[in-house]
Amino acid sequence: MERANDGGPDGLSGLSGALADALAPVAAGSAADFSVALLEPGSGASGFHGDGSYATASVIKVGILAALLLGAQDEGRRLTAQERAYAAVMIERSDNDAATALWGPIGGSSGLEAALGRLGLTDTHADDRGRWGLTHTTASDQLALARAVFLDGSPLSARSQAYLRTLMGRVTAGQAWGVSAAADGTGPGPRLKNGWMPLDATGLWVINSVGEVTAHGRPYLIAVLSEGNADREGGVALVEEVARTAVATAAAHASD
């Protein structure tokens, strides 16, 4: 059901192969589809498993805020008090009304795609009816967005990056699941954004999680996307198992 992408931005097929082996039992035990991409910034090692396109649900809110911040940078200004208020509840509490309020200011679907293209995303496509949660993306693209938020050399300014990271570190406790399951307490707390929703056509759940976690004293950027989950709880469990397995595999691969 899932297959590894050989290579990736760093051309490292070894880790992708290791992920394929480690995640095969997870895929075999689940009726849902999933994809994962991760990067260990210290070594530059990256790996990918699965190449599907998935509805973003609320993980797109990181992209919405990144687009807003890029626009403000272009205009040589800081976010207004109202924009900051919307941004905070959009990321920390996953407030949908706040995301909708910022959709127009970023230029809607076309503005989102243009901004994300500047950040290195090549396969993320907004819904043609402006339903931001139905933007489709790949795990590789979400890893590219994480790079833009967390690593040097980003089109986002250092101030914009720090603002996004701060909000992602303040996600309300009830939403601090997902990739955070891969953290082991050896560094700062996870900084993440999750997304979840049932699809109208099937009633099956999209469950996604993206962000930064620290394990074995090393930070990892990771994105896990999934669809076809029978319910929210099962989808969260799947995403957490994938995240734990992927990070553990990357750590073992680095020590080989």
C-alpha atoms as one frame of an Amber mdcrd trajectory, in Angstrom:
protein
   0.000   0.000   0.000   2.858   2.368   0.771   6.189   2.675  -0.926   9.349
   4.605  -0.249  10.451   7.488  -2.372  14.070   6.881  -3.250  16.116   9.929
  -2.525  14.520  13.313  -1.933  16.042  16.760  -1.524  19.233  15.234  -0.145
  19.294  12.234  -2.460  19.507   9.850   0.483  17.664   6.717  -0.549  19.137
   4.709   2.352  16.923   6.255   5.001  13.876   6.008   2.751  14.588   2.320
   2.331  14.943   1.893   6.082  11.619   3.675   6.579   9.942   1.365   4.079
  11.131  -1.665   6.031  10.224  -0.240   9.438   6.802   1.008   8.397   5.736
  -2.046   6.400   4.130  -3.710   9.433   2.316  -0.477  10.285   0.938  -0.217
   6.747  -0.048  -3.873   6.726  -1.955  -3.442   9.964  -3.973  -0.412   8.851
  -6.711   0.097   6.298  -5.776   3.784   6.106  -3.203   5.331   3.782  -0.323
   7.361   5.166   2.809   9.185   4.120   5.722  10.510   6.161   8.693  12.765
   5.479  11.396  13.703   7.953  14.698  15.526   8.196  17.424  15.490  10.824
  18.865  18.993  10.289  22.159  18.312  12.018  23.272  15.716   9.489  20.964
  16.716   6.652  19.639  13.144   6.484  16.123  12.977   5.097  13.745  10.157
   4.305  10.335   9.735   2.744   7.718   6.999   2.715   4.588   7.224   0.605
   3.951   9.721  -2.167   0.222  10.408  -2.058  -1.586  13.733  -2.037  -3.791
  14.347   0.990  -6.312  16.941   2.123  -4.554  19.197   4.593  -7.355  19.829
   7.059  -5.982  22.295   9.620  -2.264  21.783   9.014  -2.775  24.319   6.193
  -3.055  26.962   8.912   0.742  27.020   9.132   0.796  27.809   5.413  -1.861
  30.486   5.816   0.159  32.234   8.503   3.376  31.862   6.507   1.637  33.506
   3.543   0.386  36.333   5.751   3.873  36.902   7.151   5.451  36.896   3.683
   2.929  39.468   2.537   3.653  41.676   5.532   7.389  41.367   4.862   6.825
  42.428   1.251   4.966  45.484   2.493   7.675  46.306   5.028   5.334  46.084
   7.991   4.547  43.949  11.009   1.256  42.158  11.514  -1.562  44.280  12.862
  -3.019  43.593  16.296  -6.068  42.003  14.664  -3.914  39.794  12.436  -1.883
  38.678  15.450  -5.062  37.864  17.346  -6.348  35.743  14.471  -2.964  34.075
  14.010  -2.668  33.114  17.664  -6.023  31.366  17.952  -5.668  29.839  14.474
  -2.457  28.035  15.413  -2.781  27.550  19.180  -6.464  26.499  19.208  -6.960
  25.644  15.526  -9.764  28.199  15.272 -11.472  27.850  11.894 -13.110  31.273
  11.891  -9.684  32.879  12.319  -8.325  30.925   9.357 -11.275  32.042   7.250
 -10.731  35.658   8.340  -7.115  35.501   7.104  -7.939  33.689   3.861  -8.960
  36.859   2.066  -6.001  38.979   3.194  -3.506  36.402   1.871  -5.203  36.435
  -1.532  -7.239  33.272  -1.196  -6.305  30.174  -3.145  -4.011  31.909  -5.615
  -2.268  33.892  -2.897  -1.690  30.771  -0.835  -0.193  28.840  -3.746   2.044
  31.741  -4.725   3.365  32.162  -1.185   3.929  28.456  -0.671   5.746  28.280
  -4.001   8.189  30.880  -2.689   8.786  28.610   0.302   9.696  25.620  -1.840
   6.388  23.745  -2.001   5.822  22.341  -5.485   2.862  19.981  -5.107   0.370
  21.779  -2.880  -2.860  22.872  -4.552  -5.635  24.962  -3.049  -9.255  23.956
  -3.478 -10.780  25.754  -6.453 -13.810  26.738  -4.343 -11.706  28.333  -1.626
 -12.277  25.675   1.022  -8.892  25.981   2.716  -9.131  22.663   4.569  -9.426
  20.842   1.249  -6.094  22.125   0.007  -4.154  19.053  -1.105  -0.519  18.506
  -0.238   2.194  15.885   0.130   4.363  14.945   3.090   7.395  16.114   1.103
   5.819  19.544   0.633   4.957  19.766   4.315   8.574  18.979   5.123   9.584
  21.801   2.777   7.309  24.131   4.734   8.838  22.944   7.997  12.273  23.730
   6.580  11.085  27.246   5.785   9.776  27.699   9.331  12.625  26.111  11.293
  15.841  26.369   9.262  18.119  29.185   8.115  18.011  30.470   4.553  14.245
  30.794   4.425  12.314  33.500   2.555  10.638  34.033   5.916  12.556  36.522
   8.032  14.065  35.419  11.322  11.319  37.388  13.099   8.588  35.657  11.092
  10.126  32.244  11.708  10.384  32.868  15.437   6.751  33.999  15.582   5.501
  30.882  13.798   7.635  28.582  15.943   6.435  30.265  19.128   2.778  29.757
  18.248   3.397  26.135  17.229   4.966  25.597  20.650   1.822  26.870  22.364
  -0.725  24.482  20.865  -3.425  23.801  23.418  -2.891  20.631  25.443  -5.860
  18.852  23.893  -4.284  19.190  20.450  -0.699  18.288  21.399  -0.888  14.813
  19.883   0.557  13.463  16.631   4.232  13.920  15.862   4.802  14.946  19.483
   4.580  11.231  20.337   8.077  10.842  18.839   9.644  13.290  21.314  11.497
  11.751  24.237  11.981  14.740  26.521  15.672  15.238  25.723  15.190  18.749
  24.354  12.666  21.549  24.060   9.015  20.657  23.749   7.451  19.807  20.392
   6.316  22.587  18.085   3.567  21.335  15.836   0.243  21.778  14.089  -2.347
  19.050  13.613  -5.295  18.660  11.288  -8.314  16.370  11.464 -11.638  16.099
   9.672 -14.039  13.520   8.257 -14.453  13.630   4.490 -18.063  14.231   3.442
 -17.927  11.700   0.613 -16.828   8.759   2.751 -17.117   9.685   6.416 -13.528
   8.477   6.817 -11.065  10.698   8.624  -8.080  12.742   7.499  -5.563  12.969
  10.365  -2.351  14.951   9.845   0.486  16.228  12.032   3.550  18.327  11.181
   6.284  20.009  13.170   9.536  19.653  15.065  10.335  17.150  17.806  13.505
  16.318  19.724  14.592  12.729  20.329  17.963  11.326  21.389  19.074  14.930
  21.837  18.510  15.747  18.148  15.769  17.835  16.538  13.748  16.273  13.737
  11.393  17.953  11.307   8.569  15.573  10.470   5.286  15.497   8.586   2.783
  12.628   8.777  -0.328  12.703   6.594  -3.100  10.102   6.559  -6.545   9.456
   5.156  -9.083   6.642   5.224  -9.121   6.378   9.014 -12.302   4.860  10.408
 -12.427   7.396  13.237 -10.453  10.233  14.773  -8.999   8.192  17.608  -7.703
   5.466  15.323  -6.192   8.043  12.998  -4.376   9.771  15.830  -2.999   6.422
  16.995  -1.798   5.650  13.462  -0.090   9.019  13.015   1.622   8.685  16.387
   2.845   5.174  15.603   4.198   6.335  12.242   5.949   9.304  13.856   7.559
   7.208  16.591   8.674   4.558  14.121  10.058   7.083  11.644  12.092   9.005
  14.220  13.413   5.811  15.826  14.400   4.525  12.390  16.188   7.777  11.543
  18.064   7.683  14.852  19.135   4.076  14.263  20.123   4.866  10.680  22.326
   7.741  11.853  24.201   5.440  14.224  24.889   2.743  11.606
